[in-house]
CSV table of C-alpha atoms in Angstrom, one decimal:
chain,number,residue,atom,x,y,z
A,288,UNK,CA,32.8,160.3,119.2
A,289,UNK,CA,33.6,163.5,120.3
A,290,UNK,CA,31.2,165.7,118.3
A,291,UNK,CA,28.1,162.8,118.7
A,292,UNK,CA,29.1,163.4,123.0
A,293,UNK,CA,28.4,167.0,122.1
A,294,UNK,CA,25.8,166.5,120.1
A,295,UNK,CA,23.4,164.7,122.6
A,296,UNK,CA,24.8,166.9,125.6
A,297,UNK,CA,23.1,170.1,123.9
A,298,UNK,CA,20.0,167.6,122.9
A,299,UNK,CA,19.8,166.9,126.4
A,300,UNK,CA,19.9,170.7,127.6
A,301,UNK,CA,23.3,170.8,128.9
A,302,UNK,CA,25.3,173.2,127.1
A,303,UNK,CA,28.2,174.0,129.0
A,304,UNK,CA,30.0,170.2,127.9
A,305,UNK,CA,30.6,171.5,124.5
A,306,UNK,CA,32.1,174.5,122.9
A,307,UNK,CA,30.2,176.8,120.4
A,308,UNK,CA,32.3,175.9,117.7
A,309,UNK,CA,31.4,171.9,118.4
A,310,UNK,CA,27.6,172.5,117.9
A,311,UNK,CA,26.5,172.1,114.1
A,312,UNK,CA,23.6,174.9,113.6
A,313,UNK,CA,20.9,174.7,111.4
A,314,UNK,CA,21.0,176.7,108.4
A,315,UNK,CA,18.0,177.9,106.5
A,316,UNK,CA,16.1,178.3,109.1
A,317,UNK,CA,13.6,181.2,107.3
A,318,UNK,CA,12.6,177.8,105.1
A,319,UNK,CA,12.1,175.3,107.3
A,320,UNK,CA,9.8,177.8,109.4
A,321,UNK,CA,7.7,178.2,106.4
A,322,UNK,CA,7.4,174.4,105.2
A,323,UNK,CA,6.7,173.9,108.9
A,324,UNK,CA,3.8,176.9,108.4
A,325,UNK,CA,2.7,175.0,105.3
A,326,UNK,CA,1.5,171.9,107.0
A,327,UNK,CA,0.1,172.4,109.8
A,328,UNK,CA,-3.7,172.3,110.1
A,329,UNK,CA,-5.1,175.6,109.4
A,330,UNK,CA,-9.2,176.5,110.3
A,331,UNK,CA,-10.6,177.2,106.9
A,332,UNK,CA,-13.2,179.8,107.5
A,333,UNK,CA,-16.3,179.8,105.4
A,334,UNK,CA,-15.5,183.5,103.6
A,335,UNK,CA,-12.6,181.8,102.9
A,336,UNK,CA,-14.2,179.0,101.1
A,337,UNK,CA,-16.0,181.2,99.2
A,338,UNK,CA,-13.5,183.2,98.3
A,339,UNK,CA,-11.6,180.0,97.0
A,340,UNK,CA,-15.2,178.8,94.8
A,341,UNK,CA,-14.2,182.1,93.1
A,342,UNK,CA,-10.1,181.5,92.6
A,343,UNK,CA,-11.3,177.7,91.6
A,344,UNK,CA,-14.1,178.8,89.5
A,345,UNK,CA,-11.7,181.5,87.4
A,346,UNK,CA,-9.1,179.2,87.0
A,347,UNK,CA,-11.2,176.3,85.5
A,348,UNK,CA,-13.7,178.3,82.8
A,349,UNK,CA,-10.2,180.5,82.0
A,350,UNK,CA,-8.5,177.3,81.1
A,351,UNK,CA,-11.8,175.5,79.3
A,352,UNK,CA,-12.0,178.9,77.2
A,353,UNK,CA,-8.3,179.4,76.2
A,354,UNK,CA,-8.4,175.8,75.4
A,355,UNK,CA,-11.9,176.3,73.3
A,356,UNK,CA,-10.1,179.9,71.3
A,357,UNK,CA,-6.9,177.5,70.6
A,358,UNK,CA,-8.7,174.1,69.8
A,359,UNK,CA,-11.6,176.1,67.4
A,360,UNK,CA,-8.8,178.0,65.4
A,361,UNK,CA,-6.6,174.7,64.4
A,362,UNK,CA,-10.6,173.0,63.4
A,363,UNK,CA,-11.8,176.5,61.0
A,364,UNK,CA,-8.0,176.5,59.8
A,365,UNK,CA,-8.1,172.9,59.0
A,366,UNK,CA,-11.8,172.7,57.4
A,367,UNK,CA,-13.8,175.4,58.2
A,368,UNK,CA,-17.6,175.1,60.6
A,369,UNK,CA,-17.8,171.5,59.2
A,370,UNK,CA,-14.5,170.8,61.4
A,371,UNK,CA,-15.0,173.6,64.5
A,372,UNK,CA,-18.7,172.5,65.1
A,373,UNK,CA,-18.5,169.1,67.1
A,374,UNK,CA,-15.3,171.0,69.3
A,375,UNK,CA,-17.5,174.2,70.7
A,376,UNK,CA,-17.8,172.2,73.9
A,377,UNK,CA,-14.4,172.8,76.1
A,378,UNK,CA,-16.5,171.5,79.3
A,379,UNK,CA,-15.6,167.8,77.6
A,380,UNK,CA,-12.1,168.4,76.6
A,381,UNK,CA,-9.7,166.0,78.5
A,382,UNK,CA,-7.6,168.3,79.8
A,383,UNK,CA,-10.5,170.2,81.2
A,384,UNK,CA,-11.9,167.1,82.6
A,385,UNK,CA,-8.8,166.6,84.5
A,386,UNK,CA,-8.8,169.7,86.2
A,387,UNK,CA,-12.2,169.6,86.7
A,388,UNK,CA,-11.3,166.3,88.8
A,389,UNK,CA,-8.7,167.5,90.6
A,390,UNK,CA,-10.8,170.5,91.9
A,391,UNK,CA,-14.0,168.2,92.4
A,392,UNK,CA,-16.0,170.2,90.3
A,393,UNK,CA,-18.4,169.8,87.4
A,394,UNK,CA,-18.6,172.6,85.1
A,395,UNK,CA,-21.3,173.6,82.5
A,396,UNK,CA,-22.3,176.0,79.8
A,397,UNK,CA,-25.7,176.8,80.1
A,398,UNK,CA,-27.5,179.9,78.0
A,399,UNK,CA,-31.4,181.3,77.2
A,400,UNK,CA,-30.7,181.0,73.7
A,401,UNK,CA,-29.2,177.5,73.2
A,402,UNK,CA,-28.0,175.8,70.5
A,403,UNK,CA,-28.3,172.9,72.1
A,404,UNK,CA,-31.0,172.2,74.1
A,405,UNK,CA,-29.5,170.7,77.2
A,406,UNK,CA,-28.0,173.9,77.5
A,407,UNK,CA,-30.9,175.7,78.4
A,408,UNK,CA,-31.4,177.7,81.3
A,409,UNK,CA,-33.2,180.8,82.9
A,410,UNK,CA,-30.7,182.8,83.5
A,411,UNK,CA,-31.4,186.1,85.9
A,412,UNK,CA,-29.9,189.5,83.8
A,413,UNK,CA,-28.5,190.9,87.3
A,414,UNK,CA,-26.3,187.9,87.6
A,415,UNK,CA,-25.0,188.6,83.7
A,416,UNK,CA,-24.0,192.4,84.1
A,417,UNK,CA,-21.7,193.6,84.4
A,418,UNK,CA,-19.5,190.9,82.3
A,419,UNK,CA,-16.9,190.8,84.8
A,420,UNK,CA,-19.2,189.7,87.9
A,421,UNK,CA,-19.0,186.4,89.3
A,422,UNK,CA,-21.5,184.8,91.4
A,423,UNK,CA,-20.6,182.2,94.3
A,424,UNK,CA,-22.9,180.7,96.6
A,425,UNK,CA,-22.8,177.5,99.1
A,426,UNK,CA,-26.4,175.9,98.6
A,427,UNK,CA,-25.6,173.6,101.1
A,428,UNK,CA,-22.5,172.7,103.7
A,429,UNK,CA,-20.6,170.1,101.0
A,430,UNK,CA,-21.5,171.9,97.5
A,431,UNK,CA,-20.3,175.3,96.5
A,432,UNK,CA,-21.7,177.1,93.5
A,433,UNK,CA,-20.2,179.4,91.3
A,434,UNK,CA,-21.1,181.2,87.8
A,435,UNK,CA,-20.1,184.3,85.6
A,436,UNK,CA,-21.0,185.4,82.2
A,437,UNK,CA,-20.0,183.7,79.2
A,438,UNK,CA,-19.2,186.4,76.2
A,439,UNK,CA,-18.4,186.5,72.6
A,440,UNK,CA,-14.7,187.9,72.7
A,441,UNK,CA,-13.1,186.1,70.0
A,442,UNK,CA,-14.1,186.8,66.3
A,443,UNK,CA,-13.7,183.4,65.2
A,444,UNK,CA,-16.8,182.4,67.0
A,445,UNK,CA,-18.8,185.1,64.8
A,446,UNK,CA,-18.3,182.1,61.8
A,447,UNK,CA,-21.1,179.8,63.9
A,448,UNK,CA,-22.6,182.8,67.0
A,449,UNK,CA,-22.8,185.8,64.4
A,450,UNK,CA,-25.9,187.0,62.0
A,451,UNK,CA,-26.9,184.6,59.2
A,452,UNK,CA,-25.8,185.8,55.8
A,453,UNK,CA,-23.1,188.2,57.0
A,454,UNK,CA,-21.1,186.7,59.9
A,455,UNK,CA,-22.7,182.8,59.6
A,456,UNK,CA,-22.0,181.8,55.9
A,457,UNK,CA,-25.6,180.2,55.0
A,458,UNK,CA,-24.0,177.0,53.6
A,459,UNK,CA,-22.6,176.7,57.4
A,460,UNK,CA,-26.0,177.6,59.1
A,461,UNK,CA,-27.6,175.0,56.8
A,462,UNK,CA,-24.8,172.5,58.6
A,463,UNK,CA,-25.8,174.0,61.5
A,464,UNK,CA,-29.1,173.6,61.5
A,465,UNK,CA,-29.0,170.0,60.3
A,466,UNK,CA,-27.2,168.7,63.6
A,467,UNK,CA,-29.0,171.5,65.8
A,468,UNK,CA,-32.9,171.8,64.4
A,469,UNK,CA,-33.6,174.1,67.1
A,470,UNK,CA,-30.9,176.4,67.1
A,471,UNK,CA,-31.1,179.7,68.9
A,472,UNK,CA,-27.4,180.5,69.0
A,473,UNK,CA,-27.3,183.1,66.5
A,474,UNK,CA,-27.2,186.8,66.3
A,475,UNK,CA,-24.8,188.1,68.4
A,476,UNK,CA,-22.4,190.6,68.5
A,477,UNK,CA,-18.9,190.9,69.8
A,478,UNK,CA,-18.8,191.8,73.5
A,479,UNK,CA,-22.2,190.8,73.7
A,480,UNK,CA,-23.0,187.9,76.7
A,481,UNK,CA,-24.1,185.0,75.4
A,482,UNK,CA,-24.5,182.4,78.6
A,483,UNK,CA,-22.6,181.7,81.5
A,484,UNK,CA,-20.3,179.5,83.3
A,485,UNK,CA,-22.0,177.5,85.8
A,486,UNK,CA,-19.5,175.6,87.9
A,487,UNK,CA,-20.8,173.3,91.3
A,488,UNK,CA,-17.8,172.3,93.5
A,489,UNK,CA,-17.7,169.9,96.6
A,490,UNK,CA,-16.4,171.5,99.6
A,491,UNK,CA,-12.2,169.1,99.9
A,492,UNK,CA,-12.1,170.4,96.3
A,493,UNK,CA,-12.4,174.0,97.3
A,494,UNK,CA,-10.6,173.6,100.5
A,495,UNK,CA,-7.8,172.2,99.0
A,496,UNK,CA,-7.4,174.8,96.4
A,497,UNK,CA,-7.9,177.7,99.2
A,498,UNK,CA,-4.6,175.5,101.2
A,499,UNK,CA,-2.5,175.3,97.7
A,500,UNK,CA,-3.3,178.9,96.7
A,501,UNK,CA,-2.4,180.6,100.3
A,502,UNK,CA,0.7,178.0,100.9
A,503,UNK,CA,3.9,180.4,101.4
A,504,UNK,CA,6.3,179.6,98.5
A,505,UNK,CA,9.8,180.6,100.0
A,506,UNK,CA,12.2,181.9,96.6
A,507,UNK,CA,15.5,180.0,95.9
A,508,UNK,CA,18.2,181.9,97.2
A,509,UNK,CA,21.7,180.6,96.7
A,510,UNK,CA,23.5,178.9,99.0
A,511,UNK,CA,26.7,180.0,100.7
């Protein structure tokens, strides 16, 4: 009863009831100032969105394409271009899908030289070189829009992207061209660009990542 008496005392903003070795202090309090940080409301400014489109966009079309390199090589391991050919599209993987969702985004590969022909598009060169550039716009106050080049980094896609009768086996492009009559897709060279990434997110997606990516992650220190 005692220590609850001194308790409520100090609540109340009398201090000189109890002694200093009565009153229980809070420990940790670095931690609980940052979780406190973490959720209060924080103005989002719109360079800040933007710069988010970017962090979202990276982090989706780098996932879709390790998951594309890893999914390919198990299908040309197991039974050749007749196997990898229906998987070259990571933009309907399930676990691409997912994230997708959670970001509220809805990516797309899209090229001047298609092999499929929903994946045309005019592309402008400025936007393609250099290879690292990334392009992020807001067409409108809810939709943000971000692209970068696609290109051909991984050998393995030489067996379906490369030239006919060196790189493309002419028993595959013959596969090839039965499922894709009006195939494009071919001639390439590594390093070369070959598309891009065109990725359109909705403005709680992209605010949301901006909030998770710049929330202050305190390390675990032991306790004493």
């Amino acid at each position: 009863m005692r220590f609850l008496f001194c308790l409520l005392v100090v609540a109340g903003g009398v201090l000189s009831g109890c002694r200093p070795d009565q009153i229980e202090h809070l420990r940790n309090t670095k931690e609980l100032a940052v979780e406190a940080e973490n959720w209060q409301v924080k103005r989002i400014l719109p360079k800040d969105l933007l710069r988010a489109t970017r962090w979202a966009g990276d982090s989706l079309t780098g996932y879709a394409d390790r998951e594309l390199n890893r999914v390919l090589a198990q299908k040309l391991q197991e039974g050749g271009v007749a196997a990898a050919l229906p998987y070259c599209q990571p933009e309907t993987y399930a676990a691409v899908d997912s994230l997708a969702r959670v970001l509220e985004a809805v990516p797309r590969r899209v090229t001047a030289k298609p092999r499929n022909p929903a994946h045309q598009a005019k592309l402008v060169a400025a936007e393609l070189t250099p290879d690292t550039l990334r392009t992020v716009r807001r067409p409108s106050t809810e939709v943000f829009f971000y692209q970068r080049p696609i290109v051909l980094s991984d050998a393995q896609c030489l067996r379906c992207h490369g030239e006919v009768g060196k790189d493309v086996a002419m028993a595959d492009y013959a596969l090839i061209q039965k499922q894709y009559p009006q195939d494009q897709a071919t001639g390439y060279r590594l390093g070369q660009v070959m598309g891009a990434w065109q990725v359109q997110l909705k403005r709680a997606g992209v605010a949301e990542f901006y909030t998770m990516k710049t929330r202050k992650i305190m390390k675990r220190r032991k306790l004493f």
